[in-house]
């Protein structure tokens, strides 16, 4: 097959677009070809841990966000109007807001890029339609949620690229 | 099947959209960058509507200044005038939240399908777009959450001597998210 044609149809030529059990798959890169059962097991373990770490990354980002918010909310000034009339006492929260140029936002942005990249990689691994790899992704996500999910206050995260 | 440094892609998302050569690849990457940037903006908008849905209805008077939101008899208390107005406002929030959800879904799936072509250039464009988009819209979303989840009802503030911060302030905005 000429190289141009092969390159032009990249991404379209997964021959078996249905769930299959096999031991030879390309994992994301041309150099990562699993050709034996042992290599497939190794790939599944690696994908499992990647999915666990992905869940942990999401929880860690949420924790960082909470600590960034609570540190800006701790010392809030309360101003009460001098008449102290019963109506119109509104405590105006004078918070800094979330600064775009703060170091915590830079860290959050970097972690966001990592999260997007890992989520796309997991999606592409699932797209190999290999049953073992798909199971590794699913079980890894489940184990990650089990390990890290009890810390969460939110169940649905708006940063997931597909719900 | 695996990541390519491609400059040739046939049928990118739609039949007949062929990418041939470096300029065409660059243009496709710019389009993907903008699409991911808009997607991050869409996430911020969805966050805004969901935060408004999570806002306590009795605080609508503080954030919305149409006359229906304040009962004229208790104007200084800034609570909405009737249950009907609360229902109408929440229905509007639900509709806009649903519309923004649909928009995000469509755009998100289109970007995902483009990334699925296994082209490294396009993946890099998506990552850059998501970085710049989150940098701008993520901060905006956090400020929106801060603003609408730290509203207080006036009656809680009348206890002048006993302003208890741990009781009134929520434990960080993420605990107020109910999507």
PDB file of C-alpha atoms in Angstrom, chain B residues 51-165:
ATOM      1  CA  UNK B  51     -25.210  28.371  39.337  1.00  0.00           C
ATOM      2  CA  UNK B  52     -28.257  30.580  38.885  1.00  0.00           C
ATOM      3  CA  UNK B  53     -30.434  27.481  39.242  1.00  0.00           C
ATOM      4  CA  UNK B  54     -28.653  26.635  42.475  1.00  0.00           C
ATOM      5  CA  UNK B  55     -29.091  30.159  43.794  1.00  0.00           C
ATOM      6  CA  UNK B  56     -31.512  30.513  46.659  1.00  0.00           C
ATOM      7  CA  UNK B  57     -34.767  31.921  45.255  1.00  0.00           C
ATOM      8  CA  UNK B  58     -35.151  34.441  48.042  1.00  0.00           C
ATOM      9  CA  UNK B  59     -31.926  36.109  46.991  1.00  0.00           C
ATOM     10  CA  UNK B  60     -33.185  36.862  43.483  1.00  0.00           C
ATOM     11  CA  UNK B  61     -33.974  40.359  44.641  1.00  0.00           C
ATOM     12  CA  UNK B  62     -30.316  41.075  45.261  1.00  0.00           C
ATOM     13  CA  UNK B  63     -29.080  40.018  41.849  1.00  0.00           C
ATOM     14  CA  UNK B  64     -31.989  40.808  39.575  1.00  0.00           C
ATOM     15  CA  UNK B  65     -33.324  44.286  39.527  1.00  0.00           C
ATOM     16  CA  UNK B  66     -36.560  43.980  37.641  1.00  0.00           C
ATOM     17  CA  UNK B  67     -39.466  45.260  39.634  1.00  0.00           C
ATOM     18  CA  UNK B  68     -41.190  41.880  39.866  1.00  0.00           C
ATOM     19  CA  UNK B  69     -38.304  40.551  41.851  1.00  0.00           C
ATOM     20  CA  UNK B  70     -38.927  42.799  44.759  1.00  0.00           C
ATOM     21  CA  UNK B  71     -42.104  42.720  46.655  1.00  0.00           C
ATOM     22  CA  UNK B  72     -43.146  46.380  46.839  1.00  0.00           C
ATOM     23  CA  UNK B  73     -44.389  45.980  50.378  1.00  0.00           C
ATOM     24  CA  UNK B  74     -41.093  44.614  51.602  1.00  0.00           C
ATOM     25  CA  UNK B  75     -38.955  46.474  49.145  1.00  0.00           C
ATOM     26  CA  UNK B  76     -36.076  46.858  51.513  1.00  0.00           C
ATOM     27  CA  UNK B  77     -35.906  43.160  52.172  1.00  0.00           C
ATOM     28  CA  UNK B  78     -35.309  42.458  48.484  1.00  0.00           C
ATOM     29  CA  UNK B  79     -37.209  39.219  48.245  1.00  0.00           C
ATOM     30  CA  UNK B  80     -39.206  38.253  45.184  1.00  0.00           C
ATOM     31  CA  UNK B  81     -42.820  39.300  45.107  1.00  0.00           C
ATOM     32  CA  UNK B  82     -44.564  36.014  44.484  1.00  0.00           C
ATOM     33  CA  UNK B  83     -44.114  32.325  43.864  1.00  0.00           C
ATOM     34  CA  UNK B  84     -45.184  32.818  40.250  1.00  0.00           C
ATOM     35  CA  UNK B  85     -42.232  35.060  39.566  1.00  0.00           C
ATOM     36  CA  UNK B  86     -39.873  32.599  41.165  1.00  0.00           C
ATOM     37  CA  UNK B  87     -41.312  29.793  39.046  1.00  0.00           C
ATOM     38  CA  UNK B  88     -41.085  31.828  35.858  1.00  0.00           C
ATOM     39  CA  UNK B  89     -37.513  32.816  36.557  1.00  0.00           C
ATOM     40  CA  UNK B  90     -36.463  29.256  37.344  1.00  0.00           C
ATOM     41  CA  UNK B  91     -38.191  27.977  34.210  1.00  0.00           C
ATOM     42  CA  UNK B  92     -36.155  30.446  32.182  1.00  0.00           C
ATOM     43  CA  UNK B  93     -32.966  29.272  33.890  1.00  0.00           C
ATOM     44  CA  UNK B  94     -33.831  25.647  33.148  1.00  0.00           C
ATOM     45  CA  UNK B  95     -34.484  26.369  29.461  1.00  0.00           C
ATOM     46  CA  UNK B  96     -31.217  28.247  29.003  1.00  0.00           C
ATOM     47  CA  UNK B  97     -29.312  25.598  30.940  1.00  0.00           C
ATOM     48  CA  UNK B  98     -30.746  22.918  28.636  1.00  0.00           C
ATOM     49  CA  UNK B  99     -29.899  24.918  25.498  1.00  0.00           C
ATOM     50  CA  UNK B 100     -26.338  25.502  26.614  1.00  0.00           C
ATOM     51  CA  UNK B 101     -26.020  21.801  27.483  1.00  0.00           C
ATOM     52  CA  UNK B 102     -27.143  20.838  23.962  1.00  0.00           C
ATOM     53  CA  UNK B 103     -24.728  23.302  22.387  1.00  0.00           C
ATOM     54  CA  UNK B 104     -21.853  21.971  24.494  1.00  0.00           C
ATOM     55  CA  UNK B 105     -22.709  18.377  23.638  1.00  0.00           C
ATOM     56  CA  UNK B 106     -22.750  19.006  19.884  1.00  0.00           C
ATOM     57  CA  UNK B 107     -19.570  21.043  19.845  1.00  0.00           C
ATOM     58  CA  UNK B 108     -17.843  18.626  22.222  1.00  0.00           C
ATOM     59  CA  UNK B 109     -18.651  15.637  20.060  1.00  0.00           C
ATOM     60  CA  UNK B 110     -17.482  17.405  16.902  1.00  0.00           C
ATOM     61  CA  UNK B 111     -14.136  18.223  18.524  1.00  0.00           C
ATOM     62  CA  UNK B 112     -13.876  14.642  19.786  1.00  0.00           C
ATOM     63  CA  UNK B 113     -14.513  13.275  16.305  1.00  0.00           C
ATOM     64  CA  UNK B 114     -11.784  15.522  14.898  1.00  0.00           C
ATOM     65  CA  UNK B 115      -9.307  14.346  17.554  1.00  0.00           C
ATOM     66  CA  UNK B 116     -10.275  10.781  16.682  1.00  0.00           C
ATOM     67  CA  UNK B 117      -8.484  11.141  13.345  1.00  0.00           C
ATOM     68  CA  UNK B 118      -5.259  10.526  15.277  1.00  0.00           C
ATOM     69  CA  UNK B 119      -3.461  13.572  13.896  1.00  0.00           C
ATOM     70  CA  UNK B 120      -0.945  14.966  16.361  1.00  0.00           C
ATOM     71  CA  UNK B 121      -1.239  18.496  14.933  1.00  0.00           C
ATOM     72  CA  UNK B 122      -4.956  18.523  15.577  1.00  0.00           C
ATOM     73  CA  UNK B 123      -4.513  17.150  19.081  1.00  0.00           C
ATOM     74  CA  UNK B 124      -1.994  19.902  19.823  1.00  0.00           C
ATOM     75  CA  UNK B 125      -4.422  22.509  18.462  1.00  0.00           C
ATOM     76  CA  UNK B 126      -7.199  21.167  20.692  1.00  0.00           C
ATOM     77  CA  UNK B 127      -4.916  21.159  23.747  1.00  0.00           C
ATOM     78  CA  UNK B 128      -3.799  24.745  23.094  1.00  0.00           C
ATOM     79  CA  UNK B 129      -7.375  25.871  22.576  1.00  0.00           C
ATOM     80  CA  UNK B 130      -8.440  24.184  25.778  1.00  0.00           C
ATOM     81  CA  UNK B 131      -5.533  25.798  27.654  1.00  0.00           C
ATOM     82  CA  UNK B 132      -6.265  29.333  26.476  1.00  0.00           C
ATOM     83  CA  UNK B 133     -10.004  28.800  26.815  1.00  0.00           C
ATOM     84  CA  UNK B 134      -9.760  27.517  30.366  1.00  0.00           C
ATOM     85  CA  UNK B 135      -7.359  30.302  31.309  1.00  0.00           C
ATOM     86  CA  UNK B 136      -9.926  32.918  30.349  1.00  0.00           C
ATOM     87  CA  UNK B 137     -13.279  31.215  30.831  1.00  0.00           C
ATOM     88  CA  UNK B 138     -12.279  29.100  33.793  1.00  0.00           C
ATOM     89  CA  UNK B 139     -11.432  32.177  35.850  1.00  0.00           C
ATOM     90  CA  UNK B 140     -14.678  33.779  34.683  1.00  0.00           C
ATOM     91  CA  UNK B 141     -16.613  30.704  35.752  1.00  0.00           C
ATOM     92  CA  UNK B 142     -14.993  30.692  39.187  1.00  0.00           C
ATOM     93  CA  UNK B 143     -15.876  34.349  39.691  1.00  0.00           C
ATOM     94  CA  UNK B 144     -19.462  33.653  38.643  1.00  0.00           C
ATOM     95  CA  UNK B 145     -19.668  30.801  41.128  1.00  0.00           C
ATOM     96  CA  UNK B 146     -18.201  32.959  43.864  1.00  0.00           C
ATOM     97  CA  UNK B 147     -20.663  35.746  43.176  1.00  0.00           C
ATOM     98  CA  UNK B 148     -23.862  33.716  43.123  1.00  0.00           C
ATOM     99  CA  UNK B 149     -23.148  31.210  45.848  1.00  0.00           C
ATOM    100  CA  UNK B 150     -22.102  33.660  48.517  1.00  0.00           C
ATOM    101  CA  UNK B 151     -25.297  35.665  48.568  1.00  0.00           C
ATOM    102  CA  UNK B 152     -26.911  36.081  51.922  1.00  0.00           C
ATOM    103  CA  UNK B 153     -30.491  36.523  52.786  1.00  0.00           C
ATOM    104  CA  UNK B 154     -31.180  39.743  54.633  1.00  0.00           C
ATOM    105  CA  UNK B 155     -32.960  38.118  57.542  1.00  0.00           C
ATOM    106  CA  UNK B 156     -29.816  36.189  58.382  1.00  0.00           C
ATOM    107  CA  UNK B 157     -27.914  39.415  58.723  1.00  0.00           C
ATOM    108  CA  UNK B 158     -30.284  40.991  61.221  1.00  0.00           C
ATOM    109  CA  UNK B 159     -28.607  39.170  64.083  1.00  0.00           C
ATOM    110  CA  UNK B 160     -26.032  41.891  64.391  1.00  0.00           C
ATOM    111  CA  UNK B 161     -24.260  40.560  67.403  1.00  0.00           C
ATOM    112  CA  UNK B 162     -23.999  37.030  66.188  1.00  0.00           C
ATOM    113  CA  UNK B 163     -22.674  37.053  62.686  1.00  0.00           C
ATOM    114  CA  UNK B 164     -21.357  33.562  62.428  1.00  0.00           C
ATOM    115  CA  UNK B 165     -19.303  33.096  59.278  1.00  0.00           C
TER     116      UNK B 165
END
